[in-house]
């Protein structure tokens, strides 16, 4: 079982739709959680950190469920520019600290 | 700030040749990471440094790979000898802290080993 798992998609949604992604992690020693966005042939960029209390940034909402070991990303009012791959990232303490990226979920927003 | 700088941006080489990838982290960042991204395996952490010291190199695929950070503003990832299966995009990233801290990625080096 992979340490961080995501549905690869692709998710094809119309503009204005609400879309949600989940990411599960297997190691309870996971300490920090992030969502990154990666555009085609570009580097990953931080979208948002994920805090235990949940957090929102404009149209984006991230939540963490430690009991069930998953994090989620909700995108409201999807824009064409939201089309990208969304990477779930977990930093866990296992000896030292390990940064683990999920394989990513592809999103296509269509007009 | 210029961001993380990587060179070269593209590299095409023949099997058996030595490849050296370079990275300049953001000034003031204490952590530097090397990642490899392929379609099959996604983004994998190869090694990371803290204050120029390698902390965890468990992701380095084999002895053909080596990384150094001689000072706070420069790191190299070397592959010797290179093999076709090393073809990938190699990213360098840096951050100020490790936890609850953004990692800033460079534009990557696209490596093709023929």
Short mmCIF file of C-alpha atoms in Angstrom, two decimals:
data_model
loop_
_atom_site.label_atom_id
_atom_site.label_comp_id
_atom_site.label_asym_id
_atom_site.label_seq_id
_atom_site.Cartn_x
_atom_site.Cartn_y
_atom_site.Cartn_z
CA UNK A 1 0.00 0.00 0.00
CA UNK A 2 1.30 3.44 -0.90
CA UNK A 3 1.93 5.81 1.98
CA UNK A 4 -0.06 8.57 0.29
CA UNK A 5 -2.84 7.71 -2.11
CA UNK A 6 -4.90 9.85 -4.41
CA UNK A 7 -7.47 9.17 -7.07
CA UNK A 8 -5.56 9.95 -10.28
CA UNK A 9 -8.68 11.14 -12.07
CA UNK A 10 -9.00 12.84 -14.40
CA UNK A 11 -11.87 14.86 -13.09
CA UNK A 12 -13.64 16.64 -15.93
CA UNK A 13 -15.93 19.39 -14.67
CA UNK A 14 -17.68 22.40 -16.19
CA UNK A 15 -16.82 25.93 -15.18
CA UNK A 16 -18.57 26.93 -12.00
CA UNK A 17 -18.75 23.40 -10.64
CA UNK A 18 -17.65 22.34 -7.19
CA UNK A 19 -15.13 19.53 -7.10
CA UNK A 20 -13.55 17.66 -4.21
CA UNK A 21 -10.43 15.57 -3.95
CA UNK A 22 -9.46 13.22 -1.19
CA UNK A 23 -6.07 11.93 -0.19
CA UNK A 24 -5.43 9.13 2.28
CA UNK A 25 -2.23 8.53 4.20
CA UNK A 26 -1.20 5.35 5.94
CA UNK A 27 1.28 6.49 8.57
CA UNK A 28 -0.15 7.89 11.77
CA UNK A 29 3.18 9.62 12.39
CA UNK A 30 2.30 12.11 9.65
CA UNK A 31 2.70 15.60 10.99
CA UNK A 32 2.29 18.20 8.24
CA UNK A 33 -0.03 18.24 5.29
CA UNK A 34 -0.19 20.31 2.14
CA UNK A 35 -1.85 20.60 -1.22
CA UNK A 36 0.39 21.53 -4.13
CA UNK A 37 -0.63 22.37 -7.64
CA UNK A 38 1.38 21.37 -10.69
CA UNK A 39 0.69 22.69 -14.16
CA UNK A 40 1.76 20.73 -17.20
CA UNK A 41 5.54 20.73 -17.57
CA UNK A 42 5.97 23.08 -14.63
CA UNK A 43 7.20 22.73 -11.08
CA UNK A 44 4.86 22.05 -8.16
CA UNK A 45 3.72 25.10 -6.23
CA UNK A 46 2.10 25.28 -2.84
CA UNK A 47 -1.64 25.74 -3.01
CA UNK A 48 -2.32 25.62 0.70
CA UNK A 49 -1.27 24.05 3.96
CA UNK A 50 -3.81 21.87 5.74
CA UNK A 51 -4.48 22.49 9.38
CA UNK A 52 -6.34 20.34 11.88
CA UNK A 53 -9.10 22.89 12.20
CA UNK A 54 -9.52 23.12 8.44
CA UNK A 55 -8.71 26.21 6.46
CA UNK A 56 -10.06 28.19 3.58
CA UNK A 57 -8.44 30.39 0.99
CA UNK A 58 -10.92 31.99 -1.34
CA UNK A 59 -12.57 29.26 -3.38
CA UNK A 60 -10.38 26.56 -1.86
CA UNK A 61 -11.06 24.69 1.38
CA UNK A 62 -8.78 22.09 2.88
CA UNK A 63 -9.62 19.73 5.70
CA UNK A 64 -7.77 17.15 7.74
CA UNK A 65 -9.30 14.11 9.37
CA UNK A 66 -6.66 12.52 11.56
CA UNK A 67 -8.95 9.77 12.83
CA UNK A 68 -9.61 8.50 9.32
CA UNK A 69 -6.22 9.60 8.02
CA UNK A 70 -7.28 11.63 5.06
CA UNK A 71 -7.14 15.17 3.83
CA UNK A 72 -9.46 16.81 1.38
CA UNK A 73 -9.49 19.74 -1.00
CA UNK A 74 -12.69 21.42 -2.12
CA UNK A 75 -12.72 23.81 -5.05
CA UNK A 76 -15.81 25.93 -5.48
CA UNK A 77 -16.84 27.83 -8.59
CA UNK A 78 -14.20 26.13 -10.73
CA UNK A 79 -12.34 28.27 -13.25
CA UNK A 80 -10.65 27.20 -16.44
CA UNK A 81 -7.37 28.21 -14.81
CA UNK A 82 -7.90 25.61 -12.08
CA UNK A 83 -7.04 22.90 -14.60
CA UNK A 84 -3.91 21.26 -13.22
CA UNK A 85 -2.69 18.29 -11.23
CA UNK A 86 -3.24 18.55 -7.49
CA UNK A 87 -0.66 16.85 -5.31
CA UNK A 88 -1.26 15.79 -1.75
CA UNK A 89 1.87 16.09 0.41
CA UNK A 90 2.56 14.57 3.79
CA UNK A 91 5.57 15.06 6.03
CA UNK A 92 5.96 12.27 8.51
CA UNK A 93 8.37 11.55 11.29
CA UNK A 94 10.01 8.17 10.76
CA UNK A 95 13.46 8.36 12.22
CA UNK A 96 14.05 11.64 10.51
CA UNK A 97 11.40 13.47 8.56
CA UNK A 98 10.18 12.27 5.20
CA UNK A 99 8.31 14.30 2.62
CA UNK A 100 5.95 12.14 0.59
CA UNK A 101 4.03 13.32 -2.44
CA UNK A 102 0.91 11.64 -3.70
CA UNK A 103 0.76 10.77 -7.38
CA UNK A 104 -1.64 13.62 -8.00
CA UNK A 105 -5.20 14.11 -9.19
CA UNK A 106 -5.72 15.65 -12.61
CA UNK A 107 -8.45 18.22 -12.99
CA UNK A 108 -9.81 19.55 -16.27
CA UNK A 109 -12.24 22.43 -16.09
CA UNK A 110 -14.12 23.00 -19.33
CA UNK A 111 -16.05 25.97 -20.61
CA UNK B 1 14.01 37.07 -4.95
CA UNK B 2 15.08 34.94 -7.90
CA UNK B 3 13.62 31.75 -6.52
CA UNK B 4 15.29 28.37 -6.75
CA UNK B 5 17.58 28.21 -9.75
CA UNK B 6 18.43 24.98 -11.52
CA UNK B 7 20.75 24.26 -14.38
CA UNK B 8 20.75 22.97 -16.96
CA UNK B 9 17.06 23.10 -17.80
CA UNK B 10 17.44 20.28 -20.31
CA UNK B 11 20.07 17.63 -20.65
CA UNK B 12 20.40 14.94 -23.27
CA UNK B 13 23.21 12.48 -22.82
CA UNK B 14 24.25 9.01 -23.76
CA UNK B 15 24.18 6.02 -21.50
CA UNK B 16 27.33 5.74 -19.44
CA UNK B 17 28.05 9.44 -19.35
CA UNK B 18 28.29 11.47 -16.16
CA UNK B 19 25.51 13.95 -15.53
CA UNK B 20 25.72 16.83 -13.06
CA UNK B 21 22.65 18.80 -12.09
CA UNK B 22 22.98 22.07 -10.23
CA UNK B 23 20.81 23.98 -7.82
CA UNK B 24 20.92 27.33 -6.09
CA UNK B 25 18.39 27.51 -3.27
CA UNK B 26 16.60 30.62 -2.08
CA UNK B 27 18.89 32.66 0.11
CA UNK B 28 18.28 32.06 3.81
CA UNK B 29 16.60 28.69 3.36
CA UNK B 30 18.08 26.03 5.60
CA UNK B 31 16.65 23.01 3.80
CA UNK B 32 17.37 21.78 0.31
CA UNK B 33 15.63 18.86 -1.36
CA UNK B 34 16.27 16.88 -4.53
CA UNK B 35 13.30 15.16 -6.16
CA UNK B 36 12.80 13.04 -9.24
CA UNK B 37 9.54 12.92 -11.17
CA UNK B 38 8.50 10.27 -13.68
CA UNK B 39 5.17 9.24 -15.08
CA UNK B 40 5.45 5.82 -13.52
CA UNK B 41 6.63 6.75 -10.03
CA UNK B 42 5.45 10.32 -9.60
CA UNK B 43 7.47 12.73 -7.47
CA UNK B 44 10.03 11.02 -5.26
CA UNK B 45 12.28 12.57 -2.65
CA UNK B 46 15.87 11.53 -3.29
CA UNK B 47 17.76 13.36 -0.55
CA UNK B 48 17.53 16.43 1.60
CA UNK B 49 20.02 18.65 3.36
CA UNK B 50 19.78 20.80 6.45
CA UNK B 51 22.38 23.52 6.80
CA UNK B 52 24.43 21.85 4.04
CA UNK B 53 24.46 18.48 5.82
CA UNK B 54 22.75 15.49 4.17
CA UNK B 55 20.02 14.33 6.54
CA UNK B 56 18.24 11.55 4.67
CA UNK B 57 19.47 9.97 1.47
CA UNK B 58 17.30 6.87 1.68
CA UNK B 59 15.55 7.89 -1.52
CA UNK B 60 18.70 7.83 -3.62
CA UNK B 61 18.09 4.93 -5.99
CA UNK B 62 21.58 3.48 -6.04
CA UNK B 63 25.26 4.23 -5.73
CA UNK B 64 25.35 5.80 -9.15
CA UNK B 65 23.62 8.79 -7.59
CA UNK B 66 25.42 11.22 -5.31
CA UNK B 67 24.58 14.68 -4.00
CA UNK B 68 26.65 17.36 -2.37
CA UNK B 69 26.06 20.73 -0.84
CA UNK B 70 29.44 22.44 -0.41
CA UNK B 71 27.88 25.68 0.79
CA UNK B 72 24.53 27.25 1.57
CA UNK B 73 24.01 28.53 -1.94
CA UNK B 74 24.89 25.55 -4.09
CA UNK B 75 24.12 21.88 -4.45
CA UNK B 76 24.80 19.24 -7.08
CA UNK B 77 23.21 15.93 -7.95
CA UNK B 78 25.48 13.66 -9.92
CA UNK B 79 24.68 10.49 -11.82
CA UNK B 80 27.63 8.38 -12.86
CA UNK B 81 27.27 6.39 -15.01
CA UNK B 82 23.87 7.41 -16.34
CA UNK B 83 21.34 4.89 -17.63
CA UNK B 84 18.20 5.30 -19.76
CA UNK B 85 15.99 4.57 -16.75
CA UNK B 86 17.38 7.72 -15.12
CA UNK B 87 15.45 9.80 -17.64
CA UNK B 88 13.13 12.03 -15.62
CA UNK B 89 12.58 15.55 -14.43
CA UNK B 90 14.78 16.39 -11.47
CA UNK B 91 13.56 19.13 -9.18
CA UNK B 92 15.42 20.98 -6.49
CA UNK B 93 13.43 22.67 -3.74
CA UNK B 94 14.28 24.71 -0.67
CA UNK B 95 12.50 25.80 2.47
CA UNK B 96 13.17 27.83 5.57
CA UNK B 97 11.93 25.15 7.93
CA UNK B 98 10.80 21.56 7.48
CA UNK B 99 7.39 21.33 9.09
CA UNK B 100 4.46 23.59 8.26
CA UNK B 101 6.66 25.29 5.71
CA UNK B 102 6.36 25.76 1.98
CA UNK B 103 8.91 24.07 -0.20
CA UNK B 104 9.76 26.25 -3.17
CA UNK B 105 10.62 24.30 -6.26
CA UNK B 106 12.97 25.19 -9.03
CA UNK B 107 11.88 24.81 -12.68
CA UNK B 108 13.47 21.38 -12.91
CA UNK B 109 16.01 19.73 -15.16
CA UNK B 110 14.61 17.45 -17.86
CA UNK B 111 17.09 14.64 -18.31
CA UNK B 112 17.02 12.24 -21.22
CA UNK B 113 19.55 9.43 -21.27
CA UNK B 114 19.77 7.71 -24.62
#
